[in-house]
Amino acid sequence: MPSIRQFAVALLAVGASALPSGPKLTERQLQYHALAERQNQQAASSGLSDLDILQFALTLEHLEATFYRDGFAKFPASDFKALGLSDETISDLQVIGFTESQHVSLLQSAIAQAGIQPVQACTYDFGFKDAASMVATAAVLESVGVSAYLGAAPLLSSKAILSTAGAILTVEARHQTAIRVFSKQVAVATPLDTPLGPRAVFSLAAPFIKECPQGSNLQVQAFPPLSMASGQSAAAVGAPLKLAAKGVSGATHCGFTAGGILPGGTKFAPFTEADGCQVPEGVSGVTYVTLTNKAPLEGLLTDDITVAGPMAVTIS
């Protein structure tokens, strides 16, 4: 005769077999999970402290706040109206600039409360030509801001600082979408936004920075700059993309990094100095292009294989 213990075990086994199994992840969901794990591992190896990251974020917010302030000082509202923007839309753009200034104040306060001197604003050259180019540059800067905060999130150890960074990130994302709508672009071009590491982000910001006050230079080195070659003005899927990078050698591939690219976040295409590279299928919207000396099959772009860039381009 079975004991009570044996009966209980058998009953539990029957009950367990009758329960519905947990949800199974799709192959795509597993790829997203693996990508997030790789990004977290890469971020953890950077060695930056929470305050280092806040100083880095403040550097970018200084740049963005100055960009809007200088742009609206240079171009009157009539220039923006000539682009087809309404008074309400122009006001919204000005509010975006104001919120960037508020981000500066928030980060300055957080850093000062930790007993550290916040970095000061640098001297910038945005190369303003007209109101249209300002709006186009604003769209790129907001995308870079989103990518910077996403890339910094895995680096943060303090939950309080992570929460603050997250509160700024969501606003930066709204800026990005609003400017895309104002510019008659697709509001949400990709299913995911693109995280970038500190060195890649600083490389995107560095061309705008002329000089920084003593003590406000970040301990981050930019990669050699990358730009479109003379005569190349746009990028489209399946079309050649010719690039220019001074003083670099050893590049064998172009890396196209954008939200939603699986498995690793980047698609690689063969590169030659004469012909450039071909924009691969599956890339769209704001995309970060780099020159690399390798093309990992897992699609993972790292600092150690980056030769030049990134540069931000909009792929049509």
Coordinates of C-alpha atoms in Angstrom, one line a residue:
M1 CA 0.0 0.0 0.0
P2 CA 1.5 3.4 -1.0
S3 CA 2.4 5.7 1.8
I4 CA 0.9 9.2 2.2
R5 CA 4.2 10.6 1.1
Q6 CA 4.2 8.6 -2.1
F7 CA 0.6 9.6 -2.8
A8 CA 1.4 13.3 -2.3
V9 CA 4.3 13.2 -4.7
A10 CA 2.2 11.4 -7.3
L11 CA -0.6 14.0 -6.9
L12 CA 1.9 16.9 -7.3
A13 CA 3.3 15.3 -10.4
V14 CA -0.2 14.9 -11.9
G15 CA -1.0 18.5 -11.0
A16 CA 2.2 19.8 -12.5
S17 CA 1.6 18.0 -15.8
A18 CA -1.8 19.5 -16.0
L19 CA -0.6 23.1 -15.6
P20 CA 0.0 25.1 -18.8
S21 CA 3.6 25.4 -19.8
G22 CA 5.2 28.9 -19.6
P23 CA 5.2 31.1 -22.6
K24 CA 7.9 30.1 -25.1
L25 CA 10.1 32.9 -26.6
T26 CA 10.2 33.2 -30.3
E27 CA 13.6 33.0 -32.1
R28 CA 13.4 36.8 -32.7
Q29 CA 12.8 37.4 -28.9
L30 CA 15.7 35.2 -28.0
Q31 CA 17.9 37.2 -30.4
Y32 CA 16.9 40.5 -28.8
H33 CA 17.7 39.0 -25.4
A34 CA 21.1 37.8 -26.6
L35 CA 21.8 41.2 -28.1
A36 CA 21.0 43.0 -24.8
E37 CA 23.2 40.6 -22.9
R38 CA 26.2 41.3 -25.2
Q39 CA 25.6 45.1 -25.0
N40 CA 25.5 44.9 -21.2
Q41 CA 28.8 42.9 -21.1
Q42 CA 30.5 45.4 -23.4
A43 CA 29.3 48.3 -21.3
A44 CA 30.4 46.8 -18.1
S45 CA 34.0 46.5 -19.4
S46 CA 34.3 50.3 -20.0
G47 CA 35.4 51.1 -16.5
L48 CA 33.5 54.4 -16.2
S49 CA 32.0 55.4 -12.9
D50 CA 28.5 56.8 -12.4
L51 CA 29.8 60.3 -12.1
D52 CA 31.9 59.9 -15.2
I53 CA 28.8 59.0 -17.0
L54 CA 26.9 62.0 -15.6
Q55 CA 29.7 64.3 -16.7
F56 CA 29.5 62.8 -20.1
A57 CA 25.8 63.3 -20.3
L58 CA 26.2 66.9 -19.1
T59 CA 28.7 67.5 -22.0
L60 CA 26.1 66.4 -24.5
E61 CA 23.3 68.4 -22.9
H62 CA 25.4 71.5 -22.9
L63 CA 25.9 70.9 -26.6
E64 CA 22.2 70.4 -27.3
A65 CA 21.1 73.4 -25.2
T66 CA 23.6 75.7 -26.9
F67 CA 22.6 74.4 -30.3
Y68 CA 19.0 75.5 -29.9
R69 CA 19.9 78.7 -28.2
D70 CA 22.3 79.8 -30.9
G71 CA 20.1 78.6 -33.7
F72 CA 17.0 80.5 -32.6
A73 CA 19.2 83.6 -32.0
K74 CA 20.5 83.4 -35.5
F75 CA 17.3 82.5 -37.4
P76 CA 14.0 84.5 -37.0
A77 CA 10.6 82.8 -36.8
S78 CA 9.9 83.8 -40.4
D79 CA 12.7 81.5 -41.6
F80 CA 11.0 78.6 -40.0
K81 CA 7.6 79.6 -41.3
A82 CA 9.1 79.6 -44.8
L83 CA 9.7 75.8 -44.3
G84 CA 6.0 75.4 -43.8
L85 CA 6.2 75.2 -40.0
S86 CA 3.3 76.7 -38.0
D87 CA 3.6 79.1 -35.1
E88 CA 2.6 76.2 -32.8
T89 CA 5.4 74.0 -34.3
I90 CA 8.0 76.7 -34.0
S91 CA 7.0 77.2 -30.3
D92 CA 7.3 73.4 -29.8
L93 CA 10.9 73.5 -31.2
Q94 CA 11.7 76.4 -28.8
V95 CA 10.3 74.3 -25.9
I96 CA 12.5 71.4 -26.9
G97 CA 15.5 73.7 -26.6
F98 CA 14.3 75.0 -23.2
T99 CA 14.0 71.4 -21.9
E100 CA 17.6 70.7 -22.9
S101 CA 18.6 73.7 -20.7
Q102 CA 16.6 72.1 -17.9
H103 CA 18.5 68.8 -18.4
V104 CA 21.7 70.8 -18.0
S105 CA 20.5 72.2 -14.7
L106 CA 19.4 68.8 -13.4
L107 CA 22.7 67.1 -14.2
Q108 CA 24.8 70.0 -12.8
S109 CA 22.8 69.7 -9.5
A110 CA 23.3 65.9 -9.3
I111 CA 27.0 66.1 -9.9
A112 CA 27.6 69.1 -7.5
Q113 CA 25.7 67.2 -4.8
A114 CA 28.3 64.5 -5.1
G115 CA 31.0 67.0 -4.4
I116 CA 32.3 67.1 -7.9
Q117 CA 32.7 70.2 -10.1
P118 CA 30.4 69.8 -13.2
V119 CA 32.0 70.2 -16.6
Q120 CA 31.4 73.5 -18.2
A121 CA 30.0 74.2 -21.7
C122 CA 32.5 74.2 -24.5
T123 CA 32.8 76.5 -27.5
Y124 CA 30.9 75.1 -30.5
D125 CA 30.7 75.5 -34.2
F126 CA 27.4 74.1 -35.6
G127 CA 28.0 75.3 -39.1
F128 CA 24.6 76.9 -39.3
K129 CA 23.6 77.7 -42.9
D130 CA 19.8 78.2 -42.7
A131 CA 16.8 77.2 -40.7
A132 CA 16.3 74.0 -42.7
S133 CA 19.8 72.7 -41.9
M134 CA 19.2 73.6 -38.3
V135 CA 16.1 71.4 -38.1
A136 CA 17.9 68.6 -40.0
T137 CA 20.8 68.7 -37.6
A138 CA 18.4 68.8 -34.6
A139 CA 16.9 65.5 -35.7
V140 CA 20.3 63.9 -35.8
L141 CA 21.3 65.4 -32.4
E142 CA 18.2 64.1 -30.7
S143 CA 18.8 60.6 -32.2
V144 CA 22.3 60.7 -30.8
G145 CA 21.0 61.8 -27.4
V146 CA 18.7 58.8 -27.3
S147 CA 21.5 56.5 -28.3
A148 CA 23.8 58.0 -25.7
Y149 CA 21.4 57.4 -22.8
L150 CA 20.5 53.9 -24.0
G151 CA 24.2 53.0 -24.2
A152 CA 25.0 54.5 -20.8
A153 CA 22.1 52.7 -19.0
P154 CA 24.0 49.4 -18.5
L155 CA 27.0 51.2 -17.1
L156 CA 25.1 52.8 -14.2
S157 CA 25.2 51.1 -10.8
S158 CA 23.1 53.5 -8.9
K159 CA 19.3 53.0 -9.3
A160 CA 18.7 56.6 -8.4
I161 CA 21.0 57.9 -11.2
L162 CA 19.5 55.3 -13.6
S163 CA 16.0 56.6 -12.8
T164 CA 17.2 60.2 -13.5
A165 CA 18.8 59.2 -16.8
G166 CA 15.7 57.3 -17.7
A167 CA 13.5 60.3 -17.1
I168 CA 15.7 62.3 -19.5
L169 CA 15.9 59.6 -22.0
T170 CA 12.1 59.4 -22.5
V171 CA 12.0 63.2 -23.1
E172 CA 14.8 62.9 -25.6
A173 CA 12.9 60.2 -27.4
R174 CA 9.8 62.5 -27.6
H175 CA 12.1 65.3 -29.0
Q176 CA 13.3 62.9 -31.6
T177 CA 9.8 61.8 -32.7
A178 CA 8.4 65.4 -32.7
I179 CA 11.2 66.7 -34.9
R180 CA 10.7 63.8 -37.3
V181 CA 7.0 64.7 -37.6
F182 CA 7.8 68.4 -38.0
S183 CA 10.2 67.4 -40.8
K184 CA 7.5 65.3 -42.6
Q185 CA 9.5 62.1 -41.9
V186 CA 8.2 58.7 -40.6
A187 CA 7.6 59.2 -36.9
V188 CA 8.9 55.8 -35.8
A189 CA 11.3 54.5 -38.4
T190 CA 12.6 51.5 -36.5
P191 CA 11.2 49.1 -33.9
L192 CA 14.0 49.8 -31.5
D193 CA 16.4 52.7 -30.8
T194 CA 20.1 52.2 -31.0
P195 CA 22.4 52.2 -28.0
L196 CA 25.9 53.6 -28.6
G197 CA 29.0 53.4 -26.3
P198 CA 30.6 56.6 -24.9
R199 CA 33.4 56.7 -27.5
A200 CA 31.1 56.4 -30.4
V201 CA 28.8 59.1 -29.0
F202 CA 31.7 61.5 -28.4
S203 CA 33.0 60.9 -31.9
L204 CA 29.6 62.1 -33.2
A205 CA 29.7 65.2 -31.0
A206 CA 33.4 66.0 -31.4
P207 CA 33.0 67.8 -34.9
F208 CA 30.8 70.4 -33.2
I209 CA 33.3 71.1 -30.4
K210 CA 36.0 73.7 -31.0
E211 CA 37.4 74.1 -27.5
C212 CA 36.6 73.2 -23.9
P213 CA 37.5 75.1 -20.7
Q214 CA 40.4 73.7 -18.6
G215 CA 39.1 70.8 -16.6
S216 CA 36.1 70.1 -18.8
N217 CA 37.8 67.9 -21.3
L218 CA 36.4 64.3 -21.1
Q219 CA 38.8 61.4 -20.8
V220 CA 37.3 59.9 -23.9
Q221 CA 39.1 59.8 -27.3
A222 CA 37.1 60.3 -30.5
F223 CA 37.6 58.0 -33.4
P224 CA 38.9 59.6 -36.7
P225 CA 36.0 61.5 -38.3
L226 CA 34.0 59.9 -41.1
S227 CA 32.0 61.8 -43.8
M228 CA 30.4 61.2 -47.1
A229 CA 32.8 61.6 -50.0
S230 CA 32.5 64.6 -52.4
G231 CA 29.5 64.2 -54.6
Q232 CA 27.7 61.8 -52.2
S233 CA 24.7 63.5 -50.7
A234 CA 22.3 60.7 -49.8
A235 CA 22.2 57.1 -48.8
A236 CA 19.6 54.5 -50.0
V237 CA 19.3 50.7 -49.6
G238 CA 21.1 48.9 -52.3
A239 CA 23.0 52.0 -53.5
P240 CA 26.7 52.6 -53.2
L241 CA 27.9 54.8 -50.3
K242 CA 31.3 56.5 -50.8
L243 CA 33.0 57.7 -47.7
A244 CA 35.9 59.9 -46.7
A245 CA 38.2 59.4 -43.7
K246 CA 41.5 61.2 -43.5
G247 CA 44.6 59.4 -42.2
V248 CA 43.1 56.0 -41.6
S249 CA 44.0 52.6 -43.1
G250 CA 43.1 49.0 -42.7
A251 CA 39.3 49.5 -43.2
T252 CA 37.7 46.4 -44.8
H253 CA 34.0 46.9 -44.1
C254 CA 31.3 49.5 -43.4
G255 CA 29.2 48.8 -40.3
F256 CA 25.6 50.0 -40.4
T257 CA 24.2 50.2 -36.9
A258 CA 20.5 50.8 -36.4
G259 CA 17.6 49.8 -34.1
G260 CA 16.1 46.4 -34.8
I261 CA 19.1 44.9 -36.7
L262 CA 19.6 41.3 -35.6
P263 CA 21.4 39.4 -34.3
G264 CA 24.0 41.9 -33.0
G265 CA 22.8 45.4 -33.9
T266 CA 25.0 46.0 -37.0
K267 CA 25.1 44.9 -40.6
F268 CA 28.5 44.8 -42.3
A269 CA 29.2 45.4 -46.0
P270 CA 32.6 45.1 -47.8
F271 CA 34.5 48.4 -48.2
T272 CA 37.1 49.7 -50.6
E273 CA 38.4 53.3 -50.8
A274 CA 37.6 53.5 -54.5
D275 CA 34.0 52.2 -54.4
G276 CA 32.9 52.6 -50.8
C277 CA 30.3 50.1 -49.8
Q278 CA 26.7 49.1 -50.6
V279 CA 24.0 49.9 -48.2
P280 CA 22.5 46.6 -47.1
E281 CA 18.9 45.5 -47.0
G282 CA 17.1 45.9 -43.7
V283 CA 18.6 49.2 -42.8
S284 CA 16.4 52.4 -42.5
G285 CA 16.0 55.6 -40.7
V286 CA 18.8 57.2 -38.7
T287 CA 21.7 54.9 -39.0
Y288 CA 25.3 55.1 -37.6
V289 CA 27.9 54.2 -40.2
T290 CA 31.5 53.2 -39.2
L291 CA 34.6 51.8 -41.0
T292 CA 35.8 48.6 -39.4
N293 CA 38.7 46.2 -39.9
K294 CA 36.5 43.1 -39.3
A295 CA 32.9 42.0 -39.9
P296 CA 31.8 39.7 -37.0
L297 CA 29.2 37.2 -38.1
E298 CA 27.3 37.9 -34.9
G299 CA 26.9 41.5 -36.0
L300 CA 28.5 43.0 -32.9
L301 CA 30.3 46.3 -33.4
T302 CA 33.0 47.0 -30.8
D303 CA 35.5 49.8 -30.3
D304 CA 38.5 47.5 -31.0
I305 CA 37.4 46.9 -34.6
T306 CA 36.3 50.5 -35.3
V307 CA 38.7 52.4 -37.7
A308 CA 36.7 55.6 -38.2
G309 CA 33.3 57.1 -37.4
P310 CA 30.5 56.7 -36.7
M311 CA 28.6 59.2 -38.8
A312 CA 24.9 59.6 -38.7
V313 CA 23.0 59.2 -41.9
T314 CA 19.3 58.8 -42.8
I315 CA 18.8 55.8 -45.0
S316 CA 15.8 55.9 -47.4

